[in-house]
Short mmCIF file of C-alpha atoms in Angstrom, two decimals:
data_model
loop_
_atom_site.label_atom_id
_atom_site.label_comp_id
_atom_site.label_asym_id
_atom_site.label_seq_id
_atom_site.Cartn_x
_atom_site.Cartn_y
_atom_site.Cartn_z
CA UNK A 1 -1.34 -5.30 0.29
CA UNK A 2 -1.21 -9.04 0.78
CA UNK A 3 2.48 -9.87 0.63
CA UNK A 4 1.99 -13.67 0.61
CA UNK A 5 -0.52 -13.58 -2.24
CA UNK A 6 1.55 -11.09 -4.19
CA UNK A 7 4.64 -13.29 -3.87
CA UNK A 8 2.56 -16.30 -4.93
CA UNK A 9 1.39 -14.36 -7.98
CA UNK A 10 4.97 -13.54 -8.90
CA UNK A 11 5.85 -17.22 -8.51
CA UNK A 12 2.97 -18.26 -10.75
CA UNK A 13 4.57 -16.14 -13.45
CA UNK A 14 7.84 -18.06 -13.03
CA UNK A 15 9.75 -19.97 -10.33
CA UNK A 16 12.21 -17.62 -8.61
CA UNK A 17 14.84 -17.19 -5.95
CA UNK A 18 14.00 -15.09 -2.92
CA UNK A 19 16.28 -12.28 -4.06
CA UNK A 20 14.53 -12.12 -7.45
CA UNK A 21 11.11 -12.08 -5.79
CA UNK A 22 12.13 -9.17 -3.58
CA UNK A 23 13.50 -7.28 -6.58
CA UNK A 24 10.27 -7.79 -8.57
CA UNK A 25 8.05 -6.99 -5.59
CA UNK A 26 9.93 -3.75 -4.91
CA UNK A 27 9.92 -2.79 -8.60
CA UNK A 28 6.18 -3.23 -9.06
CA UNK A 29 4.56 -2.96 -5.64
CA UNK A 30 7.00 -1.54 -3.11
CA UNK A 31 7.23 2.09 -4.19
CA UNK A 32 8.50 3.91 -1.14
CA UNK A 33 8.15 0.75 0.98
CA UNK A 34 10.60 -1.90 -0.10
CA UNK A 35 9.97 -5.35 1.28
CA UNK A 36 12.61 -6.37 3.85
CA UNK A 37 14.58 -9.51 2.95
CA UNK A 38 13.62 -11.06 6.29
CA UNK A 39 9.94 -10.68 5.47
CA UNK A 40 10.42 -12.23 2.03
CA UNK A 41 12.11 -15.34 3.42
CA UNK A 42 9.79 -15.66 6.43
CA UNK A 43 6.77 -15.44 4.10
CA UNK A 44 8.26 -17.98 1.70
CA UNK A 45 8.90 -20.31 4.64
CA UNK A 46 5.25 -20.08 5.72
CA UNK A 47 4.07 -20.61 2.15
CA UNK A 48 6.25 -23.73 1.93
CA UNK A 49 4.99 -24.98 5.30
CA UNK A 50 1.40 -24.47 4.11
CA UNK A 51 1.99 -26.32 0.84
CA UNK A 52 1.61 -23.25 -1.39
CA UNK A 53 5.20 -23.45 -2.70
CA UNK A 54 7.90 -26.08 -2.90
CA UNK A 55 11.59 -25.40 -2.60
CA UNK A 56 14.03 -26.66 -5.21
CA UNK A 57 17.61 -26.56 -3.93
CA UNK A 58 20.14 -25.74 -6.61
CA UNK A 59 23.72 -26.78 -5.87
CA UNK A 60 26.51 -24.60 -7.14
CA UNK A 61 30.06 -23.50 -6.49
CA UNK A 62 28.93 -21.37 -3.57
CA UNK A 63 26.16 -21.86 -1.08
CA UNK A 64 23.07 -23.76 -2.22
CA UNK A 65 20.37 -21.53 -3.65
CA UNK A 66 16.69 -22.11 -3.09
CA UNK A 67 14.32 -21.67 -5.99
CA UNK A 68 10.66 -21.38 -5.05
CA UNK A 69 7.99 -23.00 -7.23
CA UNK A 70 4.25 -22.44 -6.76
CA UNK A 71 2.10 -25.51 -6.17
CA UNK A 72 -1.35 -26.19 -7.56
CA UNK A 73 -2.77 -25.19 -4.17
CA UNK A 74 -0.86 -21.91 -4.29
CA UNK A 75 -2.01 -21.20 -7.84
CA UNK A 76 -5.63 -21.87 -6.83
CA UNK A 77 -5.28 -19.43 -3.95
CA UNK A 78 -3.89 -16.73 -6.27
CA UNK A 79 -6.75 -17.26 -8.69
CA UNK A 80 -9.37 -17.04 -5.93
CA UNK A 81 -7.75 -13.83 -4.65
CA UNK A 82 -7.60 -12.23 -8.09
CA UNK A 83 -11.25 -12.84 -8.93
CA UNK A 84 -12.60 -11.76 -5.53
CA UNK A 85 -13.46 -8.03 -5.45
CA UNK A 86 -11.95 -5.90 -2.72
CA UNK A 87 -14.24 -4.71 0.05
CA UNK A 88 -15.01 -1.06 -0.73
CA UNK A 89 -13.50 0.89 2.14
CA UNK A 90 -15.02 4.28 2.80
CA UNK A 91 -12.30 5.07 5.36
CA UNK A 92 -14.79 6.12 8.02
CA UNK A 93 -12.22 5.93 10.82
CA UNK A 94 -9.25 7.90 9.57
CA UNK A 95 -6.49 9.56 11.55
CA UNK A 96 -7.30 12.82 9.77
CA UNK A 97 -10.90 12.77 11.02
CA UNK A 98 -9.85 11.75 14.54
CA UNK A 99 -7.36 14.61 14.78
CA UNK A 100 -9.96 17.19 13.70
CA UNK A 101 -12.56 15.94 16.17
CA UNK A 102 -10.05 15.73 19.03
CA UNK A 103 -8.71 19.21 18.25
CA UNK A 104 -12.25 20.56 18.49
CA UNK A 105 -12.98 18.61 21.69
CA UNK A 106 -9.79 19.95 23.25
CA UNK A 107 -10.36 23.53 22.17
CA UNK A 108 -7.40 23.53 19.82
CA UNK A 109 -7.26 25.21 16.39
CA UNK A 110 -8.63 22.51 14.09
CA UNK A 111 -8.60 24.87 11.11
CA UNK A 112 -4.85 25.44 11.54
CA UNK A 113 -4.34 21.69 11.59
CA UNK A 114 -6.44 21.29 8.43
CA UNK A 115 -4.45 24.07 6.69
CA UNK A 116 -1.20 22.30 7.61
CA UNK A 117 -2.61 19.02 6.35
CA UNK A 118 -3.73 20.66 3.10
CA UNK A 119 -0.18 21.94 2.52
CA UNK A 120 1.23 18.47 3.18
CA UNK A 121 -1.25 16.93 0.74
CA UNK A 122 -0.43 19.50 -1.95
CA UNK A 123 3.30 18.88 -1.51
CA UNK A 124 2.76 15.13 -1.89
CA UNK A 125 0.60 15.74 -4.95
CA UNK A 126 3.44 17.73 -6.54
CA UNK A 127 5.81 14.83 -5.85
CA UNK A 128 3.42 12.31 -7.39
CA UNK A 129 2.89 14.55 -10.42
CA UNK A 130 6.67 14.52 -10.97
CA UNK A 131 6.62 10.72 -10.70
CA UNK A 132 3.98 10.64 -13.43
CA UNK A 133 6.02 12.90 -15.69
CA UNK A 134 9.24 10.95 -15.38
CA UNK A 135 8.05 7.42 -14.80
CA UNK A 136 6.86 4.50 -16.80
CA UNK A 137 3.26 3.33 -17.04
CA UNK A 138 3.42 1.40 -13.74
CA UNK A 139 4.74 4.47 -11.92
CA UNK A 140 2.14 6.72 -13.57
CA UNK A 141 -0.78 4.47 -12.60
CA UNK A 142 0.44 4.18 -9.00
CA UNK A 143 0.87 7.95 -8.87
CA UNK A 144 -2.66 8.42 -10.25
CA UNK A 145 -4.05 6.16 -7.54
CA UNK A 146 -2.36 8.24 -4.86
CA UNK A 147 -3.35 11.53 -6.50
CA UNK A 148 -7.02 10.58 -6.66
CA UNK A 149 -7.04 9.67 -2.97
CA UNK A 150 -5.29 12.91 -2.06
CA UNK A 151 -7.78 14.89 -4.16
CA UNK A 152 -10.63 13.27 -2.25
CA UNK A 153 -8.93 14.18 1.04
CA UNK A 154 -8.57 17.79 -0.12
CA UNK A 155 -12.27 17.96 -0.96
CA UNK A 156 -13.02 16.58 2.51
CA UNK A 157 -10.67 19.12 4.13
CA UNK A 158 -12.43 21.99 2.34
CA UNK A 159 -15.88 20.68 3.30
CA UNK A 160 -14.81 20.19 6.91
CA UNK A 161 -13.33 23.70 7.19
CA UNK A 162 -16.65 25.08 5.98
CA UNK A 163 -18.48 23.04 8.65
CA UNK A 164 -16.09 23.41 11.61
CA UNK A 165 -18.46 25.54 13.68
CA UNK A 166 -21.23 22.95 13.39
CA UNK A 167 -18.83 20.08 14.06
CA UNK A 168 -17.45 21.86 17.13
CA UNK A 169 -21.00 22.12 18.51
CA UNK A 170 -21.72 18.47 17.68
CA UNK A 171 -18.67 17.17 19.57
CA UNK A 172 -18.82 19.60 22.53
CA UNK A 173 -19.82 18.27 25.93
#
């Protein structure tokens, strides 16, 4: 996830204070990984330095509050990012794959590891299914995204278990 571009997109919607940006980011994009306040303000500082946002200081009874406003340059960058397709990532170098290969190379029980991983995936899938049942549309779509990736991993785990003997021979010295 590109935090700077996501914050710029939120600012294109409406000028905001840092606290409001964090709240919106966490509500829509930070499920399970809220954005730290320090990262929000450091990112906004870099965006201001780079001319992507301007800061409007609002005086008040308490400390001055900064409201961030996207510039034309920032809006152009958001537009370019939105229309550019993501690079399809086949995840050819995953931790899961590396663990299986290393387990086989080291003479350890790769099938036990894959069974443990399968259980962890199924537990996470149950959690995401509950999110879908009790959440709003945003939550449901995020849960679907995770579920589809986990389903693909489970298919890979099953295929790999069926091919472990051949893989063990292929990675043996």
